[in-house]
Tab-separated table of C-alpha atoms and ligand atoms in Angstrom:
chain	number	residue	atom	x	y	z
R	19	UNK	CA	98.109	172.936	53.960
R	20	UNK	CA	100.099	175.527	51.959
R	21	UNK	CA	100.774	178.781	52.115
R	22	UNK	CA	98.068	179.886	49.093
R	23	UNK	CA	95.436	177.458	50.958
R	24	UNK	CA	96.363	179.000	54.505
R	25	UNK	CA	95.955	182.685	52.879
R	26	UNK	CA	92.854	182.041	51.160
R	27	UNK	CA	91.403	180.843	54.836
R	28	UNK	CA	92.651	183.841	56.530
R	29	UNK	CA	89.870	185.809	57.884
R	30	UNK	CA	91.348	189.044	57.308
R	31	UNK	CA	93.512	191.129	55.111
R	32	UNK	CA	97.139	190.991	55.656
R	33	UNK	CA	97.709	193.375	58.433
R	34	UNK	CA	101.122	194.304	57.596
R	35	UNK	CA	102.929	193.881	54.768
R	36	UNK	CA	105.602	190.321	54.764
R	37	UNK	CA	103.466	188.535	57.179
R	38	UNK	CA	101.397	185.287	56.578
R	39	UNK	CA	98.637	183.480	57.808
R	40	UNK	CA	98.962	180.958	60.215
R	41	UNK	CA	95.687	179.166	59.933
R	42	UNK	CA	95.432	177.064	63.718
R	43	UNK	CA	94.184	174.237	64.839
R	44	UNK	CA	94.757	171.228	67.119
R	45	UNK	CA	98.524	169.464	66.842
R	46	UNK	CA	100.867	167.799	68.565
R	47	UNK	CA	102.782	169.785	70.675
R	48	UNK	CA	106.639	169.179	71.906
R	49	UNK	CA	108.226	165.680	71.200
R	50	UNK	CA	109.414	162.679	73.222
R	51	UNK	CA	112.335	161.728	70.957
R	52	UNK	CA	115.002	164.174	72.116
R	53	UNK	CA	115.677	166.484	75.053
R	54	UNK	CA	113.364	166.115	77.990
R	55	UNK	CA	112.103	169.297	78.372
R	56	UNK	CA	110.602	168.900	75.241
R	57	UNK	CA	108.293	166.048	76.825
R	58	UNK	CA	106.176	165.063	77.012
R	59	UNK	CA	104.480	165.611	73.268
R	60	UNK	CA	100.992	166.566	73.804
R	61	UNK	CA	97.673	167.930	71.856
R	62	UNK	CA	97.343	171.593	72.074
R	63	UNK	CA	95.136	173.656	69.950
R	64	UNK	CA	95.831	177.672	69.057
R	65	UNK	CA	93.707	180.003	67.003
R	66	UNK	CA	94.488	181.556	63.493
R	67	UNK	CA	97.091	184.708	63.327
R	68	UNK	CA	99.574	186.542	61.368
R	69	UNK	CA	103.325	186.062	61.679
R	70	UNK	CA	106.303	187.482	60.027
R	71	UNK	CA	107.225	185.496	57.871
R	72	UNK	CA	110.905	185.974	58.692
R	73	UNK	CA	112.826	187.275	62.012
R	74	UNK	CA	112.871	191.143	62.418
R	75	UNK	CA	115.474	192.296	60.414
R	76	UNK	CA	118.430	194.362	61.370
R	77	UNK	CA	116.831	197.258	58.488
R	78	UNK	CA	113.658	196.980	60.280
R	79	UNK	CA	115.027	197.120	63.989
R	80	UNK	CA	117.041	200.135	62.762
R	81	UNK	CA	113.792	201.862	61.848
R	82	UNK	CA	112.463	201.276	64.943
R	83	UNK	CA	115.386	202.221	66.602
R	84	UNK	CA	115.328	205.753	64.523
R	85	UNK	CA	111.985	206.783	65.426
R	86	UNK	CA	111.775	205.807	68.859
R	87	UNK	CA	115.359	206.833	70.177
R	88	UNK	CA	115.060	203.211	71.993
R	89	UNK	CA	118.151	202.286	73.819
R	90	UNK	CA	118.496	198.246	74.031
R	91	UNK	CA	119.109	196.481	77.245
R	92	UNK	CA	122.468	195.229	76.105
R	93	UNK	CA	123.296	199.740	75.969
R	94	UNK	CA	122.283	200.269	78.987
R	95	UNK	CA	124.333	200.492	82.213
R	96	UNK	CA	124.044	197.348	84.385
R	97	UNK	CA	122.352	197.505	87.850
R	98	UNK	CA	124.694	196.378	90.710
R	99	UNK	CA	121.973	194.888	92.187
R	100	UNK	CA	121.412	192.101	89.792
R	101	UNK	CA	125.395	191.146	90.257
R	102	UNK	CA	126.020	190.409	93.689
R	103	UNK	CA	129.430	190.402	94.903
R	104	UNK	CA	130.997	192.046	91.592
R	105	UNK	CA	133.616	194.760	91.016
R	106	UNK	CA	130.943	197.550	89.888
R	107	UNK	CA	134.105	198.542	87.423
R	108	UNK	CA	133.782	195.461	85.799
R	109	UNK	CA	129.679	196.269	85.232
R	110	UNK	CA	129.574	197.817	81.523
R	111	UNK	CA	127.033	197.216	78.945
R	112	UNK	CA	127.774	194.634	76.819
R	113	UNK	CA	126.681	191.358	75.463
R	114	UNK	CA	127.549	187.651	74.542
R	115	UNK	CA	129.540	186.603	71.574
R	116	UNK	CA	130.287	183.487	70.072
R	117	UNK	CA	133.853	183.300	69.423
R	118	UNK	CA	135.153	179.875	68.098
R	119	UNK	CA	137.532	178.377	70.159
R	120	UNK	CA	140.968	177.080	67.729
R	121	UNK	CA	140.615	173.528	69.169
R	122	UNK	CA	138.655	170.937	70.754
R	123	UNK	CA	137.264	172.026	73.989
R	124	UNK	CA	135.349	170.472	76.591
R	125	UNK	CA	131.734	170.988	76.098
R	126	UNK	CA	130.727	171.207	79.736
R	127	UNK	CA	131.965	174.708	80.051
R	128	UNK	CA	130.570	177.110	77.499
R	129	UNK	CA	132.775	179.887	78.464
R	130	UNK	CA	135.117	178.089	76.413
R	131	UNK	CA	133.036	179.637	73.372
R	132	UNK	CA	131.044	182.723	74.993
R	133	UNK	CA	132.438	185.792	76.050
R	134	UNK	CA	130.831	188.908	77.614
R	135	UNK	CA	132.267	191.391	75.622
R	136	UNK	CA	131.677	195.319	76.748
R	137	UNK	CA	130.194	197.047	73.682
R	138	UNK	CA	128.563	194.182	72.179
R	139	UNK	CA	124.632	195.450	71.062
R	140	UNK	CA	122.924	195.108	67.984
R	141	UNK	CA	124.787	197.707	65.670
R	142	UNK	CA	127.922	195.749	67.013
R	143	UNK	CA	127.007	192.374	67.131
R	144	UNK	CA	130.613	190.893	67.505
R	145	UNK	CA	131.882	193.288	69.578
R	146	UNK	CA	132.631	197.159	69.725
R	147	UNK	CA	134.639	197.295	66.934
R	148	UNK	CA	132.363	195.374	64.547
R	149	UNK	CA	129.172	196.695	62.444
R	150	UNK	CA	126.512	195.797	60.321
R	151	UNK	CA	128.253	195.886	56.973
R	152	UNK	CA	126.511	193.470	54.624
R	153	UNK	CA	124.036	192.540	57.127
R	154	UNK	CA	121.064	194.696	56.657
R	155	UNK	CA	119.173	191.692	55.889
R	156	UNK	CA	120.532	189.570	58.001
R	157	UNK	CA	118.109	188.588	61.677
R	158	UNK	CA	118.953	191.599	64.581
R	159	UNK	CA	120.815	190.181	67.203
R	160	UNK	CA	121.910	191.329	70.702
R	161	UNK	CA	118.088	192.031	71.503
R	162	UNK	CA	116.572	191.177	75.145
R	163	UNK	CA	113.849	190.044	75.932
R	164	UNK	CA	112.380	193.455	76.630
R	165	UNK	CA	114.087	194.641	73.147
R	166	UNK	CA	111.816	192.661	71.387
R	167	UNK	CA	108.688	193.484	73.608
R	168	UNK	CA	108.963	197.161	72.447
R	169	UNK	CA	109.577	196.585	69.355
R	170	UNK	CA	106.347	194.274	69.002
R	171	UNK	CA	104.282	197.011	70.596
R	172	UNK	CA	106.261	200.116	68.411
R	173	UNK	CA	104.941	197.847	65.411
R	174	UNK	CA	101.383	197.285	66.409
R	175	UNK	CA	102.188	193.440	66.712
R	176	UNK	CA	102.856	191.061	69.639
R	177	UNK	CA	105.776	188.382	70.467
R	178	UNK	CA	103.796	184.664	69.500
R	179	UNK	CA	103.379	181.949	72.512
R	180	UNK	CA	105.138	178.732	72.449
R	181	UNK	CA	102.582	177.432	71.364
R	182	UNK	CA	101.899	179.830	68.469
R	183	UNK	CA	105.593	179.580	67.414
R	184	UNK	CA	105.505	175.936	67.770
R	185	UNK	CA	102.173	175.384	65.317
R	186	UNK	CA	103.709	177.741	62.834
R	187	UNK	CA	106.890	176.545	62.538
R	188	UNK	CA	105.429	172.876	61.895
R	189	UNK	CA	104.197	174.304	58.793
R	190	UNK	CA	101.018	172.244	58.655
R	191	UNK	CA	102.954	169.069	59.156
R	192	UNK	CA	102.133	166.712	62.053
R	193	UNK	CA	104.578	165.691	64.243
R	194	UNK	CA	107.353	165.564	62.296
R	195	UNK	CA	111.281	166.318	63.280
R	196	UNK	CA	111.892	169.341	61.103
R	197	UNK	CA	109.612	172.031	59.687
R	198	UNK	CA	109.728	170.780	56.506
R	199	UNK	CA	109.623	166.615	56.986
R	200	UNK	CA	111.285	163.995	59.010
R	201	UNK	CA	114.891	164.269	56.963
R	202	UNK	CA	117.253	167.151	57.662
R	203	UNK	CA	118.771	167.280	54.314
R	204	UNK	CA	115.929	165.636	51.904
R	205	UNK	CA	117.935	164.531	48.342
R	206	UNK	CA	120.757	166.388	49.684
R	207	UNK	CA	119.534	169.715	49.989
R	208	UNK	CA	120.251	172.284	52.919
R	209	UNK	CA	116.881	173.446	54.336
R	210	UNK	CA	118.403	175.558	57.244
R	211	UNK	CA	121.370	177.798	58.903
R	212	UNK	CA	122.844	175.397	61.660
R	213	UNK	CA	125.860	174.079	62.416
R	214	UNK	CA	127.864	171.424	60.267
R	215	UNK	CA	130.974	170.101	61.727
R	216	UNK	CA	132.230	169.734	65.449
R	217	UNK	CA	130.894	172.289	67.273
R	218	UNK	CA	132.198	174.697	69.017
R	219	UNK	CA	135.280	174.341	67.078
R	220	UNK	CA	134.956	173.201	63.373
R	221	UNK	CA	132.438	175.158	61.237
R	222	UNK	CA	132.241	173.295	58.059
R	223	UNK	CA	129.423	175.944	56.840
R	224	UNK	CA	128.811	173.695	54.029
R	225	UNK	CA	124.787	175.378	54.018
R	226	UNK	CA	127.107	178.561	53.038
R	227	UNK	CA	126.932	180.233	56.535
R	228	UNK	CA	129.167	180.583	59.321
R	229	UNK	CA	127.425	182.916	61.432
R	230	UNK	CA	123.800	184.772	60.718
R	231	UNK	CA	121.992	184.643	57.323
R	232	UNK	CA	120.014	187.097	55.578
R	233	UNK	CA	116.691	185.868	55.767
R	234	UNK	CA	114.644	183.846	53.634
R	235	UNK	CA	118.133	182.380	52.190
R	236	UNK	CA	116.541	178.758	52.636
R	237	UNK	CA	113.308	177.311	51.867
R	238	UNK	CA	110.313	178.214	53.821
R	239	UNK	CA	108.163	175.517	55.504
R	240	UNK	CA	103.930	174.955	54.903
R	241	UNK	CA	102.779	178.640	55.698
R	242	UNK	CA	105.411	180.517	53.906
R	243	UNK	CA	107.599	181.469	56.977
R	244	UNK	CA	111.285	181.172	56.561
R	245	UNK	CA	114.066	180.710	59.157
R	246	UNK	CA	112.189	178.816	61.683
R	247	UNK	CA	114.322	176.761	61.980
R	248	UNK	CA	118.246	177.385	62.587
R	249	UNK	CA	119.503	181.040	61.789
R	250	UNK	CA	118.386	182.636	64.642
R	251	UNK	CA	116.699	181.238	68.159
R	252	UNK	CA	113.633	183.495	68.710
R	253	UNK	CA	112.014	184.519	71.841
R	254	UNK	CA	108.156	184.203	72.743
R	255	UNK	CA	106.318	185.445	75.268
R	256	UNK	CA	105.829	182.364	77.613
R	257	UNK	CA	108.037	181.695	80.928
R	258	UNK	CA	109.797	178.820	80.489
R	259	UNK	CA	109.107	175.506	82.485
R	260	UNK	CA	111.055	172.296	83.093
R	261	UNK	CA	108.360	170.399	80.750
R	262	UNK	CA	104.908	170.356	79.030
R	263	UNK	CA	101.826	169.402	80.943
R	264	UNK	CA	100.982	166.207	80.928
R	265	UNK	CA	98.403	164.998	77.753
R	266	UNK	CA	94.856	165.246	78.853
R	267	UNK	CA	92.366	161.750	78.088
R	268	UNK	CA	89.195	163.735	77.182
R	269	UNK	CA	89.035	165.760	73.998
R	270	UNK	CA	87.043	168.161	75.826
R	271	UNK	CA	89.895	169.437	77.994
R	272	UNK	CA	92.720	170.228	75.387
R	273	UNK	CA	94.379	173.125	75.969
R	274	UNK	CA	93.494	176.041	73.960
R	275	UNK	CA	95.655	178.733	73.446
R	276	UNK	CA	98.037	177.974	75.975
R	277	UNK	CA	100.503	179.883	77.708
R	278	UNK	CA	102.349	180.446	80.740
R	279	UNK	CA	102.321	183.878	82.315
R	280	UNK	CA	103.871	183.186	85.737
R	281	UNK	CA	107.468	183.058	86.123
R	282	UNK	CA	107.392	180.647	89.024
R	283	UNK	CA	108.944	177.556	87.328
R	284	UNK	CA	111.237	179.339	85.036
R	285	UNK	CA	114.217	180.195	87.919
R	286	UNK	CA	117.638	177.949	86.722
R	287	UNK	CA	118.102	177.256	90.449
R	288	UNK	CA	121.616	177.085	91.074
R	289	UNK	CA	123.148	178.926	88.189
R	290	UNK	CA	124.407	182.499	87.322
R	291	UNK	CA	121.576	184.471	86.978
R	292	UNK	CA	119.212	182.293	88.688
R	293	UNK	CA	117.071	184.899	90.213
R	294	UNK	CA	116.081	186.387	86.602
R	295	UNK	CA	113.141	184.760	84.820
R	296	UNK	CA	113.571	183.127	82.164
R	297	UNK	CA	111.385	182.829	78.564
R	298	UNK	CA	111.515	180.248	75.787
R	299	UNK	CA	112.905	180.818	72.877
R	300	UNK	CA	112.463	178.386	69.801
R	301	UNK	CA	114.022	177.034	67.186
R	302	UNK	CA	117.588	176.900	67.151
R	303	UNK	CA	119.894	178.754	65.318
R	304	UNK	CA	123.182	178.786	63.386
R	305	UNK	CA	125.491	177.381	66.557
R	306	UNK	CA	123.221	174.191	66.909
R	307	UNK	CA	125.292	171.030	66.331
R	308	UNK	CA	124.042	167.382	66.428
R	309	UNK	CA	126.798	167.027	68.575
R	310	UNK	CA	125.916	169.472	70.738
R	311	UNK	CA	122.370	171.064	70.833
R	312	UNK	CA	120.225	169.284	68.353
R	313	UNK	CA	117.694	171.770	68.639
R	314	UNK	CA	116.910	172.884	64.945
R	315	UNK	CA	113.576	171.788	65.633
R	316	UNK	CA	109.604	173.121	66.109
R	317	UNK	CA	109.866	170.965	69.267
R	318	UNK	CA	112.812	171.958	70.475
R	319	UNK	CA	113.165	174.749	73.351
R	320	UNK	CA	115.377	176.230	76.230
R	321	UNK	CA	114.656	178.883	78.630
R	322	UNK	CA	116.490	181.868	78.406
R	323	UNK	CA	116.995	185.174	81.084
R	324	UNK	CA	115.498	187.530	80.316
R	325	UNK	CA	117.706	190.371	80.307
R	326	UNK	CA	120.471	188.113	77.457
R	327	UNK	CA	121.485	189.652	74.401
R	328	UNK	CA	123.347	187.276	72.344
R	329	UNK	CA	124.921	186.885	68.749
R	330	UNK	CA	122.219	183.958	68.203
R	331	UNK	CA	118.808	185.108	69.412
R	332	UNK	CA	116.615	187.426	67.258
R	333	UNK	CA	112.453	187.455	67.108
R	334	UNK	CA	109.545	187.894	64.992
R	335	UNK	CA	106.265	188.887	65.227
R	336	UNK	CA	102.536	188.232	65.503
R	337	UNK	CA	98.852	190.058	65.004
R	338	UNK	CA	96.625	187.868	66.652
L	404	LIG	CA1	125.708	177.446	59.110
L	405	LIG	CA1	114.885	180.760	63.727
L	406	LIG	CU1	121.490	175.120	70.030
Protein backbone atom coordinates (compact mmCIF):
# COMPACT_ATOMS: atom_id res chain seq x y z
CA UNK A 1 0.00 0.00 0.00
CA UNK A 2 1.33 3.57 -0.36
CA UNK A 3 1.41 6.37 1.44
CA UNK A 4 -1.67 8.29 -0.69
CA UNK A 5 -3.67 4.80 -0.39
CA UNK A 6 -2.78 4.50 3.48
CA UNK A 7 -3.97 8.35 3.93
CA UNK A 8 -7.02 8.06 2.03
CA UNK A 9 -7.96 4.93 4.55
CA UNK A 10 -7.16 6.85 7.56
CA UNK A 11 -10.15 7.29 9.64
CA UNK A 12 -9.33 10.60 10.82
CA UNK A 13 -7.75 13.87 10.04
CA UNK A 14 -4.13 14.19 10.55
CA UNK A 15 -3.80 14.92 14.17
CA UNK A 16 -0.69 16.79 14.02
CA UNK A 17 0.96 18.20 11.42
CA UNK A 18 4.23 15.72 9.70
CA UNK A 19 2.64 12.59 10.82
CA UNK A 20 1.16 9.75 8.60
CA UNK A 21 -1.13 7.07 8.66
CA UNK A 22 -0.18 3.80 9.47
CA UNK A 23 -3.08 1.79 8.23
CA UNK A 24 -2.67 -1.93 10.42
CA UNK A 25 -3.30 -5.11 9.92
CA UNK A 26 -2.02 -8.68 10.38
CA UNK A 27 1.98 -9.30 9.37
CA UNK A 28 4.71 -11.11 10.08
CA UNK A 29 6.37 -10.12 12.97
CA UNK A 30 10.36 -10.50 13.84
CA UNK A 31 12.50 -12.79 11.51
CA UNK A 32 14.36 -16.10 11.77
CA UNK A 33 17.23 -15.20 9.43
CA UNK A 34 19.48 -13.20 11.74
CA UNK A 35 19.94 -12.59 15.46
CA UNK A 36 17.95 -14.82 17.74
CA UNK A 37 16.16 -12.58 19.64
CA UNK A 38 14.53 -11.63 16.69
CA UNK A 39 12.91 -15.28 16.55
CA UNK A 40 11.03 -16.62 16.15
CA UNK A 41 8.99 -14.61 13.14
CA UNK A 42 5.43 -14.75 13.98
CA UNK A 43 1.79 -13.27 12.89
CA UNK A 44 0.81 -10.35 14.92
CA UNK A 45 -1.88 -7.98 14.06
CA UNK A 46 -2.00 -4.01 15.34
CA UNK A 47 -4.66 -1.43 14.69
CA UNK A 48 -4.43 1.79 12.47
CA UNK A 49 -2.47 5.04 13.99
CA UNK A 50 -0.51 8.05 13.31
CA UNK A 51 3.28 8.22 13.45
CA UNK A 52 5.82 10.82 12.83
CA UNK A 53 6.93 10.41 9.99
CA UNK A 54 10.51 11.11 11.05
CA UNK A 55 12.39 10.92 14.63
CA UNK A 56 11.76 13.99 16.94
CA UNK A 57 13.96 16.47 15.87
CA UNK A 58 16.55 18.31 17.83
CA UNK A 59 14.24 21.89 16.76
CA UNK A 60 11.31 20.14 18.07
CA UNK A 61 12.90 18.66 21.38
CA UNK A 62 14.23 22.21 21.90
CA UNK A 63 10.66 23.50 21.89
CA UNK A 64 9.69 21.19 24.22
CA UNK A 65 12.51 21.73 26.22
CA UNK A 66 11.65 25.74 26.21
CA UNK A 67 8.25 25.50 27.41
CA UNK A 68 8.47 22.92 29.87
CA UNK A 69 11.90 23.82 31.63
CA UNK A 70 12.40 19.80 31.36
CA UNK A 71 15.73 18.70 32.56
CA UNK A 72 16.82 15.26 30.71
CA UNK A 73 17.98 12.28 32.61
CA UNK A 74 21.42 12.45 31.10
CA UNK A 75 21.40 16.48 33.28
CA UNK A 76 20.53 15.22 36.12
CA UNK A 77 22.73 14.19 39.08
CA UNK A 78 23.18 10.39 39.36
CA UNK A 79 21.74 8.46 42.37
CA UNK A 80 24.45 6.54 44.34
CA UNK A 81 22.17 4.01 44.78
CA UNK A 82 21.95 2.75 41.29
CA UNK A 83 26.06 2.49 41.33
CA UNK A 84 27.06 0.27 43.93
CA UNK A 85 30.49 0.32 45.08
CA UNK A 86 31.49 3.67 43.10
CA UNK A 87 33.52 6.75 44.06
CA UNK A 88 30.31 9.15 44.41
CA UNK A 89 33.05 11.84 42.88
CA UNK A 90 33.18 9.99 39.92
CA UNK A 91 28.96 10.16 39.71
CA UNK A 92 28.31 13.30 37.29
CA UNK A 93 25.74 13.59 34.69
CA UNK A 94 26.78 12.62 31.57
CA UNK A 95 26.21 10.32 28.71
CA UNK A 96 27.67 7.83 26.07
CA UNK A 97 29.60 8.82 23.04
CA UNK A 98 30.79 7.08 20.20
CA UNK A 99 34.28 7.95 19.65
CA UNK A 100 36.08 5.97 16.82
CA UNK A 101 38.84 4.14 17.91
CA UNK A 102 42.27 4.93 15.26
CA UNK A 103 42.67 1.14 14.70
CA UNK A 104 41.34 -2.22 14.70
CA UNK A 105 40.01 -3.19 18.00
CA UNK A 106 38.61 -6.17 19.40
CA UNK A 107 34.93 -6.19 19.12
CA UNK A 108 34.17 -8.03 22.34
CA UNK A 109 34.77 -4.99 24.42
CA UNK A 110 32.78 -1.96 23.39
CA UNK A 111 34.50 0.33 25.69
CA UNK A 112 36.98 0.30 23.09
CA UNK A 113 34.43 2.72 21.18
CA UNK A 114 32.03 4.12 24.08
CA UNK A 115 32.92 6.45 26.58
CA UNK A 116 30.88 7.99 29.46
CA UNK A 117 31.69 11.36 29.04
CA UNK A 118 30.48 13.99 31.97
CA UNK A 119 28.49 16.70 30.16
CA UNK A 120 27.30 14.72 27.36
CA UNK A 121 23.13 15.58 26.92
CA UNK A 122 21.30 16.50 24.04
CA UNK A 123 22.48 20.21 23.42
CA UNK A 124 26.01 18.50 23.68
CA UNK A 125 25.74 15.42 22.05
CA UNK A 126 29.57 14.68 21.73
CA UNK A 127 30.53 15.91 24.77
CA UNK A 128 30.57 19.25 26.88
CA UNK A 129 32.31 21.15 24.60
CA UNK A 130 30.25 20.28 21.50
CA UNK A 131 26.73 21.83 20.26
CA UNK A 132 24.13 21.62 17.89
CA UNK A 133 25.58 23.71 15.10
CA UNK A 134 24.14 22.51 11.80
CA UNK A 135 22.07 19.99 13.42
CA UNK A 136 18.73 21.46 14.01
CA UNK A 137 17.36 18.95 11.77
CA UNK A 138 19.24 16.36 12.56
CA UNK A 139 17.31 13.22 15.17
CA UNK A 140 17.80 14.47 19.22
CA UNK A 141 20.07 12.33 20.82
CA UNK A 142 21.19 11.75 24.45
CA UNK A 143 17.37 11.20 25.38
CA UNK A 144 16.31 8.37 28.04
CA UNK A 145 13.90 6.49 28.07
CA UNK A 146 11.89 8.73 30.35
CA UNK A 147 13.09 11.80 27.99
CA UNK A 148 11.10 10.57 25.41
CA UNK A 149 8.05 9.55 27.64
CA UNK A 150 7.56 13.28 28.51
CA UNK A 151 8.04 14.47 25.57
CA UNK A 152 5.27 12.07 24.00
CA UNK A 153 2.86 13.17 26.70
CA UNK A 154 4.08 17.27 26.44
CA UNK A 155 2.98 16.60 22.67
CA UNK A 156 -0.34 14.94 23.14
CA UNK A 157 1.18 11.70 21.48
CA UNK A 158 2.48 8.36 22.82
CA UNK A 159 5.89 6.25 22.27
CA UNK A 160 4.56 3.21 19.50
CA UNK A 161 4.87 -0.66 20.71
CA UNK A 162 7.18 -3.00 19.09
CA UNK A 163 4.83 -4.05 17.42
CA UNK A 164 3.51 -0.71 16.11
CA UNK A 165 7.10 0.32 15.19
CA UNK A 166 7.71 -2.95 13.65
CA UNK A 167 4.36 -2.83 11.15
CA UNK A 168 5.26 0.70 10.25
CA UNK A 169 8.57 0.46 9.49
CA UNK A 170 7.76 -2.60 7.03
CA UNK A 171 6.07 -0.08 5.04
CA UNK A 172 3.32 -2.37 3.79
CA UNK A 173 5.83 -4.92 2.67
CA UNK A 174 5.67 -8.52 3.96
CA UNK A 175 8.41 -10.00 5.40
CA UNK A 176 11.02 -8.60 3.74
CA UNK A 177 14.80 -7.69 5.09
CA UNK A 178 14.69 -3.93 4.76
CA UNK A 179 11.86 -1.40 4.83
CA UNK A 180 11.97 -0.83 1.46
CA UNK A 181 12.66 -4.61 -0.24
CA UNK A 182 14.92 -7.51 0.24
CA UNK A 183 18.26 -5.55 -1.28
CA UNK A 184 20.10 -3.01 0.85
CA UNK A 185 21.32 -0.93 -1.93
CA UNK A 186 18.66 -1.66 -4.92
CA UNK A 187 20.57 -0.42 -8.49
CA UNK A 188 23.09 1.02 -6.31
CA UNK A 189 21.31 3.44 -4.41
CA UNK A 190 21.75 4.28 -0.56
CA UNK A 191 18.34 3.89 1.15
CA UNK A 192 19.66 4.51 4.77
CA UNK A 193 22.28 6.15 7.42
CA UNK A 194 24.36 3.03 8.63
CA UNK A 195 27.62 2.12 8.71
CA UNK A 196 29.91 1.35 5.57
CA UNK A 197 33.31 0.11 6.26
CA UNK A 198 34.87 -1.82 9.32
CA UNK A 199 33.23 -0.84 12.14
CA UNK A 200 34.20 0.57 14.90
CA UNK A 201 37.14 1.84 13.15
CA UNK A 202 36.76 2.67 9.36
CA UNK A 203 33.78 4.90 8.43
CA UNK A 204 33.70 4.89 4.75
CA UNK A 205 30.36 7.18 4.95
CA UNK A 206 29.97 6.57 1.37
CA UNK A 207 25.71 7.22 2.09
CA UNK A 208 27.34 10.84 2.92
CA UNK A 209 27.11 10.47 6.78
CA UNK A 210 29.44 9.80 9.42
CA UNK A 211 27.46 10.37 12.37
CA UNK A 212 23.52 11.59 12.58
CA UNK A 213 21.52 12.83 9.53
CA UNK A 214 19.01 15.39 9.21
CA UNK A 215 15.99 13.61 8.65
CA UNK A 216 14.19 12.58 5.73
CA UNK A 217 17.78 12.74 3.85
CA UNK A 218 16.91 9.16 2.35
CA UNK A 219 13.95 7.69 0.86
CA UNK A 220 10.99 6.89 2.91
CA UNK A 221 9.50 3.36 2.94
CA UNK A 222 5.41 2.36 2.01
CA UNK A 223 3.66 4.85 4.52
CA UNK A 224 5.77 7.84 4.00
CA UNK A 225 7.96 7.53 7.20
CA UNK A 226 11.60 8.21 6.80
CA UNK A 227 14.60 7.06 8.89
CA UNK A 228 13.29 3.83 10.06
CA UNK A 229 15.78 2.36 9.34
CA UNK A 230 19.56 3.35 10.30
CA UNK A 231 20.06 7.07 11.49
CA UNK A 232 18.89 6.77 14.72
CA UNK A 233 17.74 3.50 17.00
CA UNK A 234 14.36 4.54 18.52
CA UNK A 235 12.82 3.52 21.69
CA UNK A 236 9.16 2.05 22.20
CA UNK A 237 7.31 1.47 24.94
CA UNK A 238 7.57 -2.39 25.40
CA UNK A 239 10.09 -4.19 27.98
CA UNK A 240 12.31 -6.05 26.21
CA UNK A 241 12.39 -9.98 26.23
CA UNK A 242 14.93 -12.61 25.19
CA UNK A 243 12.46 -13.56 22.13
CA UNK A 244 8.96 -13.41 20.52
CA UNK A 245 6.25 -15.77 21.60
CA UNK A 246 6.01 -18.62 19.95
CA UNK A 247 3.47 -18.55 16.52
CA UNK A 248 0.03 -19.58 17.49
CA UNK A 249 -1.83 -22.63 14.99
CA UNK A 250 -5.37 -21.12 15.11
CA UNK A 251 -6.13 -17.85 13.38
CA UNK A 252 -8.39 -17.13 16.11
CA UNK A 253 -5.67 -16.58 18.71
CA UNK A 254 -3.23 -14.06 16.95
CA UNK A 255 -2.09 -11.59 18.96
CA UNK A 256 -3.64 -8.29 18.68
CA UNK A 257 -2.05 -5.35 19.66
CA UNK A 258 0.61 -6.79 21.53
CA UNK A 259 2.81 -5.57 24.06
CA UNK A 260 4.73 -6.25 27.02
CA UNK A 261 4.19 -4.15 30.11
CA UNK A 262 6.09 -6.15 32.76
CA UNK A 263 9.67 -5.75 33.14
CA UNK A 264 10.24 -9.25 34.42
CA UNK A 265 12.21 -10.71 31.44
CA UNK A 266 13.96 -7.61 30.43
CA UNK A 267 16.94 -7.75 33.44
CA UNK A 268 20.61 -8.38 31.38
CA UNK A 269 21.47 -10.74 34.26
CA UNK A 270 24.99 -10.52 34.82
CA UNK A 271 25.94 -7.22 33.30
CA UNK A 272 26.46 -3.53 34.40
CA UNK A 273 23.30 -2.24 35.01
CA UNK A 274 21.51 -5.40 35.32
CA UNK A 275 19.04 -4.38 37.88
CA UNK A 276 17.54 -1.51 35.49
CA UNK A 277 14.82 -2.56 33.04
CA UNK A 278 15.35 -2.52 29.94
CA UNK A 279 13.00 -1.40 26.62
CA UNK A 280 13.40 -2.16 22.92
CA UNK A 281 14.44 0.05 20.74
CA UNK A 282 14.23 -0.55 16.85
CA UNK A 283 15.82 -0.07 13.96
CA UNK A 284 19.33 0.52 13.97
CA UNK A 285 21.12 3.45 13.39
CA UNK A 286 24.20 5.09 11.84
CA UNK A 287 26.95 2.76 13.94
CA UNK A 288 25.33 -0.55 12.56
CA UNK A 289 27.90 -2.52 10.53
CA UNK A 290 27.35 -5.89 8.73
CA UNK A 291 30.27 -6.73 10.49
CA UNK A 292 29.12 -5.92 13.56
CA UNK A 293 25.36 -5.31 14.34
CA UNK A 294 23.40 -5.99 11.24
CA UNK A 295 20.48 -4.53 12.66
CA UNK A 296 19.24 -1.89 10.02
CA UNK A 297 16.22 -3.81 9.95
CA UNK A 298 12.12 -3.69 10.92
CA UNK A 299 13.00 -7.04 12.56
CA UNK A 300 15.80 -6.24 14.19
CA UNK A 301 15.84 -5.26 18.09
CA UNK A 302 17.95 -5.02 21.39
CA UNK A 303 16.93 -4.12 24.78
CA UNK A 304 18.17 -1.14 26.15
CA UNK A 305 18.25 0.41 30.15
CA UNK A 306 16.30 2.49 30.63
CA UNK A 307 17.94 5.32 32.12
CA UNK A 308 20.86 5.38 28.61
CA UNK A 309 21.35 8.41 26.78
CA UNK A 310 23.46 7.79 23.86
CA UNK A 311 24.81 9.57 20.61
CA UNK A 312 22.66 6.85 18.58
CA UNK A 313 19.19 6.55 20.10
CA UNK A 314 16.46 9.16 19.35
CA UNK A 315 12.37 8.45 19.11
CA UNK A 316 9.28 9.31 17.42
CA UNK A 317 5.90 9.40 18.02
CA UNK A 318 2.38 7.98 17.82
CA UNK A 319 -1.60 9.05 18.20
CA UNK A 320 -3.26 5.95 18.44
CA1 LIG B 1 26.61 6.59 7.55
CA1 LIG C 1 15.73 4.97 12.88
CU1 LIG D 1 23.69 -1.66 15.67
Amino acid sequence: MTSTAALAAAPSARPFKDMVWVPGGAFLMGSNDFYPEERPAHRATVDGFWMDAHPVTVTEFRRFVKATGYVTIAERPLDPADFPGADPELLVPGALVFRKPPQRVSLDDYRQWWAYVPGAAWRHPAGPDSGLDGRDRHPVTQVAYADAEAYAAWSGKALPTEAEWEFAARGGLEGKIYPWGDELTPKGRMMANTWQGEFPWQNLATDGYEGTSPVGSFPANGYGLYDMAGNVWEWTCDYFTPRHPDEVAKACCVPQNPGVLTPDQSYATGEPGAHIPRKVIKGGSHLCAPNYCLRYRPAARQGETIDTATGHIGFRCIVR
